[in-house]
Amino acid sequence: MDKKELVNEAIKARENAFVPYSNFKVGAAILTKDGKVYIGANMESASYGLTLCAERNCIFGAYARGVRKDDIVAFAVVADTSGPVSPCGACRQIIAEYINKDVPIYLANVKGDIVEYKSTGLLPYFFDGSEL
Ligand code: THU
């Protein structure tokens, strides 16, 4: 599966976003080395702070199904933004912790703009828990 196909999976996932408050839909998709795709979308709450971003929904959902770091070969995030979507800081932390640093992170919009980052490139000098 190429990056465009993975972004398309994230675009499909985005349609399942539950966003009655912001109306801002975000989709995410993980590709694993066995060719499986795990998707996520943002889920909002009337208690706004309980909202879960698409990226964390996707990563936690994949891990809950047994996926681990070394299984993940690509990650895509998409929203209806003018340029490629920019993940929030909380999601950058989780991306850096849960996805290997050499794995491509595709940030996209629904128009088809895609930029590629690496997980730690999105959050240099992130808190990695090594001192815990
Ligand atoms: N959102 C995401 O899903 N991912 C991000 O990286 C940034 C923000 C969601 C949360 C909320 O449902 C909506 O976008 C507006 O903040």
PDB file of N, CA and C in Angstrom, residues 69-109:
ATOM      1  N   LYS A  69       5.112  -1.393  18.382  1.00  0.00           N
ATOM      2  CA  LYS A  69       5.981  -0.478  17.640  1.00  0.00           C
ATOM      3  C   LYS A  69       6.577  -1.075  16.368  1.00  0.00           C
ATOM      4  N   ASP A  70       7.200  -2.248  16.507  1.00  0.00           N
ATOM      5  CA  ASP A  70       7.923  -2.812  15.362  1.00  0.00           C
ATOM      6  C   ASP A  70       7.011  -3.302  14.242  1.00  0.00           C
ATOM      7  N   ASP A  71       5.707  -3.351  14.514  1.00  0.00           N
ATOM      8  CA  ASP A  71       4.746  -3.765  13.469  1.00  0.00           C
ATOM      9  C   ASP A  71       4.385  -2.611  12.545  1.00  0.00           C
ATOM     10  N   ILE A  72       4.559  -1.374  13.032  1.00  0.00           N
ATOM     11  CA  ILE A  72       4.032  -0.206  12.308  1.00  0.00           C
ATOM     12  C   ILE A  72       5.024   0.268  11.250  1.00  0.00           C
ATOM     13  N   VAL A  73       4.550   0.347   9.987  1.00  0.00           N
ATOM     14  CA  VAL A  73       5.450   0.766   8.893  1.00  0.00           C
ATOM     15  C   VAL A  73       5.074   2.139   8.318  1.00  0.00           C
ATOM     16  N   ALA A  74       3.882   2.642   8.629  1.00  0.00           N
ATOM     17  CA  ALA A  74       3.505   3.985   8.172  1.00  0.00           C
ATOM     18  C   ALA A  74       2.286   4.460   8.958  1.00  0.00           C
ATOM     19  N   PHE A  75       2.158   5.795   9.035  1.00  0.00           N
ATOM     20  CA  PHE A  75       1.030   6.413   9.757  1.00  0.00           C
ATOM     21  C   PHE A  75       0.581   7.620   8.942  1.00  0.00           C
ATOM     22  N   ALA A  76      -0.718   7.782   8.783  1.00  0.00           N
ATOM     23  CA  ALA A  76      -1.246   8.919   8.019  1.00  0.00           C
ATOM     24  C   ALA A  76      -2.309   9.648   8.832  1.00  0.00           C
ATOM     25  N   VAL A  77      -2.326  10.970   8.701  1.00  0.00           N
ATOM     26  CA  VAL A  77      -3.331  11.815   9.376  1.00  0.00           C
ATOM     27  C   VAL A  77      -3.874  12.781   8.338  1.00  0.00           C
ATOM     28  N   VAL A  78      -5.185  13.012   8.352  1.00  0.00           N
ATOM     29  CA  VAL A  78      -5.774  13.904   7.349  1.00  0.00           C
ATOM     30  C   VAL A  78      -6.924  14.724   7.936  1.00  0.00           C
ATOM     31  N   ALA A  79      -7.034  15.948   7.453  1.00  0.00           N
ATOM     32  CA  ALA A  79      -8.166  16.820   7.809  1.00  0.00           C
ATOM     33  C   ALA A  79      -8.445  17.723   6.608  1.00  0.00           C
ATOM     34  N   ASP A  80      -9.515  18.478   6.695  1.00  0.00           N
ATOM     35  CA  ASP A  80      -9.859  19.400   5.598  1.00  0.00           C
ATOM     36  C   ASP A  80      -9.220  20.756   5.886  1.00  0.00           C
ATOM     37  N   THR A  81      -7.916  20.793   5.764  1.00  0.00           N
ATOM     38  CA  THR A  81      -7.132  21.994   6.077  1.00  0.00           C
ATOM     39  C   THR A  81      -6.541  22.552   4.774  1.00  0.00           C
ATOM     40  N   SER A  82      -6.101  23.821   4.804  1.00  0.00           N
ATOM     41  CA  SER A  82      -5.579  24.416   3.568  1.00  0.00           C
ATOM     42  C   SER A  82      -4.268  23.744   3.141  1.00  0.00           C
ATOM     43  N   GLY A  83      -3.416  23.458   4.107  1.00  0.00           N
ATOM     44  CA  GLY A  83      -2.206  22.663   3.856  1.00  0.00           C
ATOM     45  C   GLY A  83      -2.350  21.351   4.608  1.00  0.00           C
ATOM     46  N   PRO A  84      -1.314  20.515   4.585  1.00  0.00           N
ATOM     47  CA  PRO A  84      -1.378  19.268   5.344  1.00  0.00           C
ATOM     48  C   PRO A  84      -1.668  19.536   6.821  1.00  0.00           C
ATOM     49  N   VAL A  85      -2.455  18.678   7.445  1.00  0.00           N
ATOM     50  CA  VAL A  85      -2.852  18.878   8.847  1.00  0.00           C
ATOM     51  C   VAL A  85      -1.624  18.866   9.762  1.00  0.00           C
ATOM     52  N   SER A  86      -1.711  19.642  10.840  1.00  0.00           N
ATOM     53  CA  SER A  86      -0.623  19.716  11.812  1.00  0.00           C
ATOM     54  C   SER A  86      -1.099  19.105  13.130  1.00  0.00           C
ATOM     55  N   PRO A  87      -0.567  17.954  13.523  1.00  0.00           N
ATOM     56  CA  PRO A  87      -1.027  17.294  14.760  1.00  0.00           C
ATOM     57  C   PRO A  87      -0.770  18.139  16.009  1.00  0.00           C
ATOM     58  N   CYS A  88      -1.637  18.024  16.987  1.00  0.00           N
ATOM     59  CA  CYS A  88      -1.471  18.777  18.244  1.00  0.00           C
ATOM     60  C   CYS A  88      -0.284  18.216  19.032  1.00  0.00           C
ATOM     61  N   GLY A  89       0.140  18.960  20.028  1.00  0.00           N
ATOM     62  CA  GLY A  89       1.304  18.566  20.823  1.00  0.00           C
ATOM     63  C   GLY A  89       1.116  17.249  21.555  1.00  0.00           C
ATOM     64  N   ALA A  90      -0.082  17.025  22.097  1.00  0.00           N
ATOM     65  CA  ALA A  90      -0.338  15.772  22.823  1.00  0.00           C
ATOM     66  C   ALA A  90      -0.164  14.583  21.886  1.00  0.00           C
ATOM     67  N   CYS A  91      -0.678  14.706  20.675  1.00  0.00           N
ATOM     68  CA  CYS A  91      -0.557  13.604  19.711  1.00  0.00           C
ATOM     69  C   CYS A  91       0.879  13.427  19.258  1.00  0.00           C
ATOM     70  N   ARG A  92       1.629  14.515  19.148  1.00  0.00           N
ATOM     71  CA  ARG A  92       3.050  14.391  18.777  1.00  0.00           C
ATOM     72  C   ARG A  92       3.803  13.582  19.826  1.00  0.00           C
ATOM     73  N   GLN A  93       3.476  13.787  21.087  1.00  0.00           N
ATOM     74  CA  GLN A  93       4.104  13.012  22.160  1.00  0.00           C
ATOM     75  C   GLN A  93       3.789  11.520  21.993  1.00  0.00           C
ATOM     76  N   ILE A  94       2.527  11.211  21.742  1.00  0.00           N
ATOM     77  CA  ILE A  94       2.137   9.797  21.615  1.00  0.00           C
ATOM     78  C   ILE A  94       2.738   9.185  20.352  1.00  0.00           C
ATOM     79  N   ILE A  95       2.762   9.941  19.260  1.00  0.00           N
ATOM     80  CA  ILE A  95       3.392   9.452  18.028  1.00  0.00           C
ATOM     81  C   ILE A  95       4.860   9.122  18.307  1.00  0.00           C
ATOM     82  N   ALA A  96       5.556  10.028  18.998  1.00  0.00           N
ATOM     83  CA  ALA A  96       6.986   9.819  19.274  1.00  0.00           C
ATOM     84  C   ALA A  96       7.220   8.595  20.169  1.00  0.00           C
ATOM     85  N   GLU A  97       6.289   8.343  21.094  1.00  0.00           N
ATOM     86  CA  GLU A  97       6.454   7.217  22.015  1.00  0.00           C
ATOM     87  C   GLU A  97       6.047   5.875  21.423  1.00  0.00           C
ATOM     88  N   TYR A  98       5.041   5.887  20.553  1.00  0.00           N
ATOM     89  CA  TYR A  98       4.422   4.628  20.108  1.00  0.00           C
ATOM     90  C   TYR A  98       4.844   4.189  18.706  1.00  0.00           C
ATOM     91  N   ILE A  99       5.518   5.095  17.973  1.00  0.00           N
ATOM     92  CA  ILE A  99       5.893   4.762  16.594  1.00  0.00           C
ATOM     93  C   ILE A  99       7.400   4.953  16.450  1.00  0.00           C
ATOM     94  N   ASN A 100       8.080   3.963  15.862  1.00  0.00           N
ATOM     95  CA  ASN A 100       9.541   4.047  15.707  1.00  0.00           C
ATOM     96  C   ASN A 100       9.947   5.289  14.933  1.00  0.00           C
ATOM     97  N   LYS A 101      11.141   5.802  15.262  1.00  0.00           N
ATOM     98  CA  LYS A 101      11.525   7.125  14.765  1.00  0.00           C
ATOM     99  C   LYS A 101      11.790   7.172  13.259  1.00  0.00           C
ATOM    100  N   ASP A 102      12.040   6.025  12.637  1.00  0.00           N
ATOM    101  CA  ASP A 102      12.304   6.015  11.193  1.00  0.00           C
ATOM    102  C   ASP A 102      11.042   5.805  10.351  1.00  0.00           C
ATOM    103  N   VAL A 103       9.913   5.618  10.996  1.00  0.00           N
ATOM    104  CA  VAL A 103       8.655   5.324  10.274  1.00  0.00           C
ATOM    105  C   VAL A 103       8.094   6.609   9.653  1.00  0.00           C
ATOM    106  N   PRO A 104       7.660   6.568   8.377  1.00  0.00           N
ATOM    107  CA  PRO A 104       7.092   7.773   7.771  1.00  0.00           C
ATOM    108  C   PRO A 104       5.730   8.141   8.364  1.00  0.00           C
ATOM    109  N   ILE A 105       5.608   9.431   8.674  1.00  0.00           N
ATOM    110  CA  ILE A 105       4.346   9.982   9.171  1.00  0.00           C
ATOM    111  C   ILE A 105       3.833  10.902   8.061  1.00  0.00           C
ATOM    112  N   TYR A 106       2.727  10.522   7.427  1.00  0.00           N
ATOM    113  CA  TYR A 106       2.184  11.307   6.325  1.00  0.00           C
ATOM    114  C   TYR A 106       1.104  12.250   6.858  1.00  0.00           C
ATOM    115  N   LEU A 107       1.337  13.540   6.704  1.00  0.00           N
ATOM    116  CA  LEU A 107       0.358  14.547   7.109  1.00  0.00           C
ATOM    117  C   LEU A 107      -0.278  15.048   5.820  1.00  0.00           C
ATOM    118  N   ALA A 108      -1.611  15.073   5.791  1.00  0.00           N
ATOM    119  CA  ALA A 108      -2.300  15.320   4.525  1.00  0.00           C
ATOM    120  C   ALA A 108      -3.537  16.180   4.720  1.00  0.00           C
ATOM    121  N   ASN A 109      -4.084  16.620   3.599  1.00  0.00           N
ATOM    122  CA  ASN A 109      -5.427  17.201   3.622  1.00  0.00           C
ATOM    123  C   ASN A 109      -6.279  16.459   2.599  1.00  0.00           C
TER     124      ASN A 109
END
